[in-house]
């Protein structure tokens, strides 16, 4: 399986047009590198607060542990998008005043993903960028300006470069619908 890693790295590049294929390649790379690690301390606390558990995994020194954390974040992003879509689908065309369901909060997930984007390991960075793009697909009016502000206020050049790549990936995924 480790022989597949160079090919998967080429497929997971954020400049590719096939973003679904890139997201799958990133997840495959992370799963290959996480094989045989057993239960991580961060994974045990995932039932209580999955964002906190993923954040703890991202602070580990071993790259595969960080990959496991970002895979957890990617799953949270997918769940956020699915929950958001289900809420929109359940609403009718006419919504009564005061009947609006409370909005899901993407900000804790976004904050951890922005930190993960600055990781040294490319598969962690790419998975975080794809997860940010997925969250931006669900609520672009909120996430894209927030991501642009994070890009503009980034302290160092490396962070700014990585956030710029994540922002461009989000915009490419939006296509003609980008603001």
Tab-separated table of C-alpha atoms in Angstrom:
chain	number	residue	atom	x	y	z
A	1	UNK	CA	0.000	0.000	0.000
A	2	UNK	CA	2.842	2.413	0.715
A	3	UNK	CA	3.910	2.085	-2.931
A	4	UNK	CA	0.654	3.855	-3.845
A	5	UNK	CA	1.544	6.963	-1.827
A	6	UNK	CA	3.446	8.848	-4.595
A	7	UNK	CA	0.597	8.307	-7.064
A	8	UNK	CA	-1.979	9.334	-4.495
A	9	UNK	CA	0.056	12.439	-3.703
A	10	UNK	CA	-0.033	13.457	-7.366
A	11	UNK	CA	-3.794	12.859	-7.507
A	12	UNK	CA	-4.421	14.858	-4.331
A	13	UNK	CA	-2.839	18.087	-5.567
A	14	UNK	CA	-5.220	21.040	-5.083
A	15	UNK	CA	-4.562	22.340	-8.598
A	16	UNK	CA	-6.353	19.413	-10.217
A	17	UNK	CA	-9.835	19.970	-11.625
A	18	UNK	CA	-11.274	16.682	-10.313
A	19	UNK	CA	-11.802	17.784	-6.713
A	20	UNK	CA	-13.768	14.668	-5.793
A	21	UNK	CA	-10.866	12.491	-6.939
A	22	UNK	CA	-8.406	14.695	-5.029
A	23	UNK	CA	-10.467	14.397	-1.839
A	24	UNK	CA	-10.597	10.602	-2.186
A	25	UNK	CA	-6.834	10.476	-2.805
A	26	UNK	CA	-6.153	12.551	0.317
A	27	UNK	CA	-8.339	10.289	2.422
A	28	UNK	CA	-6.659	7.155	1.007
A	29	UNK	CA	-3.219	8.551	1.825
A	30	UNK	CA	-4.243	9.302	5.383
A	31	UNK	CA	-5.784	5.851	5.869
A	32	UNK	CA	-2.697	4.099	4.499
A	33	UNK	CA	-0.450	6.035	6.858
A	34	UNK	CA	-2.763	5.433	9.853
A	35	UNK	CA	-2.818	1.644	9.461
A	36	UNK	CA	-1.698	-0.290	12.494
A	37	UNK	CA	-1.649	2.593	14.962
A	38	UNK	CA	-4.297	1.198	17.283
A	39	UNK	CA	-6.510	3.424	19.389
A	40	UNK	CA	-5.140	6.891	19.884
A	41	UNK	CA	-5.874	8.785	23.089
A	42	UNK	CA	-7.601	11.476	21.036
A	43	UNK	CA	-9.814	8.907	19.313
A	44	UNK	CA	-11.170	7.647	22.630
A	45	UNK	CA	-12.547	11.070	23.528
A	46	UNK	CA	-14.170	11.530	20.129
A	47	UNK	CA	-17.590	10.563	21.461
A	48	UNK	CA	-17.594	13.522	23.848
A	49	UNK	CA	-16.421	16.315	21.517
A	50	UNK	CA	-15.221	15.283	18.064
A	51	UNK	CA	-13.745	18.712	17.291
A	52	UNK	CA	-11.680	18.678	20.498
A	53	UNK	CA	-10.592	15.091	19.828
A	54	UNK	CA	-9.482	15.982	16.302
A	55	UNK	CA	-7.663	19.055	17.610
A	56	UNK	CA	-5.823	16.887	20.149
A	57	UNK	CA	-4.864	14.425	17.400
A	58	UNK	CA	-3.520	17.286	15.270
A	59	UNK	CA	-1.184	18.264	18.117
A	60	UNK	CA	0.489	14.824	18.121
A	61	UNK	CA	4.074	14.522	16.896
A	62	UNK	CA	3.517	11.450	14.696
A	63	UNK	CA	2.290	12.371	11.184
A	64	UNK	CA	-0.115	9.436	11.026
A	65	UNK	CA	-1.824	10.604	14.238
A	66	UNK	CA	-2.268	14.049	12.726
A	67	UNK	CA	-3.646	12.408	9.581
A	68	UNK	CA	-6.148	10.539	11.726
A	69	UNK	CA	-7.202	13.844	13.281
A	70	UNK	CA	-7.736	15.518	9.935
A	71	UNK	CA	-9.690	12.507	8.646
A	72	UNK	CA	-11.953	13.000	11.665
A	73	UNK	CA	-12.295	16.667	10.758
A	74	UNK	CA	-13.141	15.732	7.174
A	75	UNK	CA	-15.883	13.435	8.430
A	76	UNK	CA	-17.196	16.252	10.617
A	77	UNK	CA	-17.193	18.589	7.618
A	78	UNK	CA	-19.128	16.044	5.559
A	79	UNK	CA	-21.607	15.585	8.410
A	80	UNK	CA	-21.976	19.377	8.668
A	81	UNK	CA	-22.702	19.622	4.937
A	82	UNK	CA	-25.181	16.718	5.088
A	83	UNK	CA	-26.964	18.217	8.129
A	84	UNK	CA	-27.062	21.616	6.460
A	85	UNK	CA	-28.490	20.129	3.261
A	86	UNK	CA	-31.064	18.119	5.227
A	87	UNK	CA	-32.216	21.268	7.029
A	88	UNK	CA	-32.570	23.123	3.739
A	89	UNK	CA	-34.394	20.215	2.135
A	90	UNK	CA	-36.819	19.963	5.046
A	91	UNK	CA	-37.815	23.623	4.762
A	92	UNK	CA	-40.677	24.515	2.547
A	93	UNK	CA	-40.805	27.455	0.202
A	94	UNK	CA	-42.679	29.492	2.810
A	95	UNK	CA	-41.114	29.679	6.240
A	96	UNK	CA	-43.032	31.099	9.183
A	97	UNK	CA	-41.348	33.838	11.160
A	98	UNK	CA	-39.806	32.317	14.261
A	99	UNK	CA	-39.967	28.811	12.793
A	100	UNK	CA	-36.423	29.044	11.422
A	101	UNK	CA	-34.301	26.251	12.953
A	102	UNK	CA	-31.129	27.283	14.703
A	103	UNK	CA	-28.183	27.356	12.336
A	104	UNK	CA	-25.384	24.864	12.674
A	105	UNK	CA	-22.145	26.443	13.848
A	106	UNK	CA	-19.245	25.748	11.512
A	107	UNK	CA	-16.788	28.123	13.238
A	108	UNK	CA	-15.190	25.667	15.723
A	109	UNK	CA	-14.609	23.221	12.881
A	110	UNK	CA	-13.277	26.006	10.650
A	111	UNK	CA	-10.847	27.243	13.302
A	112	UNK	CA	-9.310	23.786	13.736
A	113	UNK	CA	-9.161	23.273	9.963
A	114	UNK	CA	-7.305	26.568	9.528
A	115	UNK	CA	-4.712	25.341	12.018
A	116	UNK	CA	-4.483	21.985	10.199
A	117	UNK	CA	-3.901	23.744	6.880
A	118	UNK	CA	-0.514	24.875	8.220
A	119	UNK	CA	0.717	21.339	8.956
A	120	UNK	CA	4.037	20.243	7.433
A	121	UNK	CA	2.634	16.970	6.080
A	122	UNK	CA	1.033	17.449	2.686
A	123	UNK	CA	-1.765	14.932	3.224
A	124	UNK	CA	-2.821	16.686	6.429
A	125	UNK	CA	-2.775	20.064	4.693
A	126	UNK	CA	-4.654	18.803	1.633
A	127	UNK	CA	-7.319	16.999	3.650
A	128	UNK	CA	-7.863	20.147	5.729
A	129	UNK	CA	-8.114	22.265	2.560
A	130	UNK	CA	-10.703	19.880	1.084
A	131	UNK	CA	-12.685	19.889	4.337
A	132	UNK	CA	-12.654	23.712	4.371
A	133	UNK	CA	-13.893	23.700	0.780
A	134	UNK	CA	-16.717	21.307	1.715
A	135	UNK	CA	-17.829	23.585	4.552
A	136	UNK	CA	-17.597	26.562	2.185
A	137	UNK	CA	-19.859	24.711	-0.260
A	138	UNK	CA	-22.571	24.524	2.400
A	139	UNK	CA	-22.494	28.142	3.618
A	140	UNK	CA	-20.386	30.120	1.134
A	141	UNK	CA	-21.760	33.510	2.153
A	142	UNK	CA	-20.301	33.043	5.638
A	143	UNK	CA	-17.247	30.836	5.103
A	144	UNK	CA	-15.626	32.468	2.078
A	145	UNK	CA	-15.414	35.974	3.631
A	146	UNK	CA	-14.184	34.417	6.881
A	147	UNK	CA	-11.539	32.430	4.997
A	148	UNK	CA	-10.523	35.528	3.020
A	149	UNK	CA	-10.138	37.468	6.269
A	150	UNK	CA	-8.008	34.659	7.739
A	151	UNK	CA	-5.877	34.834	4.590
A	152	UNK	CA	-5.498	38.614	4.774
A	153	UNK	CA	-4.589	38.624	8.471
A	154	UNK	CA	-2.206	35.645	8.379
A	155	UNK	CA	0.965	36.431	10.312
A	156	UNK	CA	3.536	34.451	8.320
A	157	UNK	CA	3.994	33.778	4.620
A	158	UNK	CA	3.643	29.993	4.898
A	159	UNK	CA	0.244	30.301	6.586
A	160	UNK	CA	-0.834	32.880	4.024
A	161	UNK	CA	0.232	30.616	1.149
A	162	UNK	CA	-1.625	27.604	2.549
A	163	UNK	CA	-4.772	29.610	3.307
A	164	UNK	CA	-4.607	31.056	-0.192
A	165	UNK	CA	-4.505	27.559	-1.661
A	166	UNK	CA	-7.482	26.502	0.473
A	167	UNK	CA	-9.376	29.620	-0.585
A	168	UNK	CA	-8.629	28.979	-4.273
A	169	UNK	CA	-9.763	25.360	-3.910
A	170	UNK	CA	-13.025	26.589	-2.383
A	171	UNK	CA	-13.532	29.106	-5.185
A	172	UNK	CA	-12.774	26.515	-7.884
A	173	UNK	CA	-15.293	24.135	-6.349
A	174	UNK	CA	-17.915	26.896	-6.433
A	175	UNK	CA	-17.243	27.568	-10.115
A	176	UNK	CA	-19.618	30.112	-11.605
A	177	UNK	CA	-21.470	30.392	-8.292
A	178	UNK	CA	-18.437	31.928	-6.550
A	179	UNK	CA	-19.121	35.396	-5.134
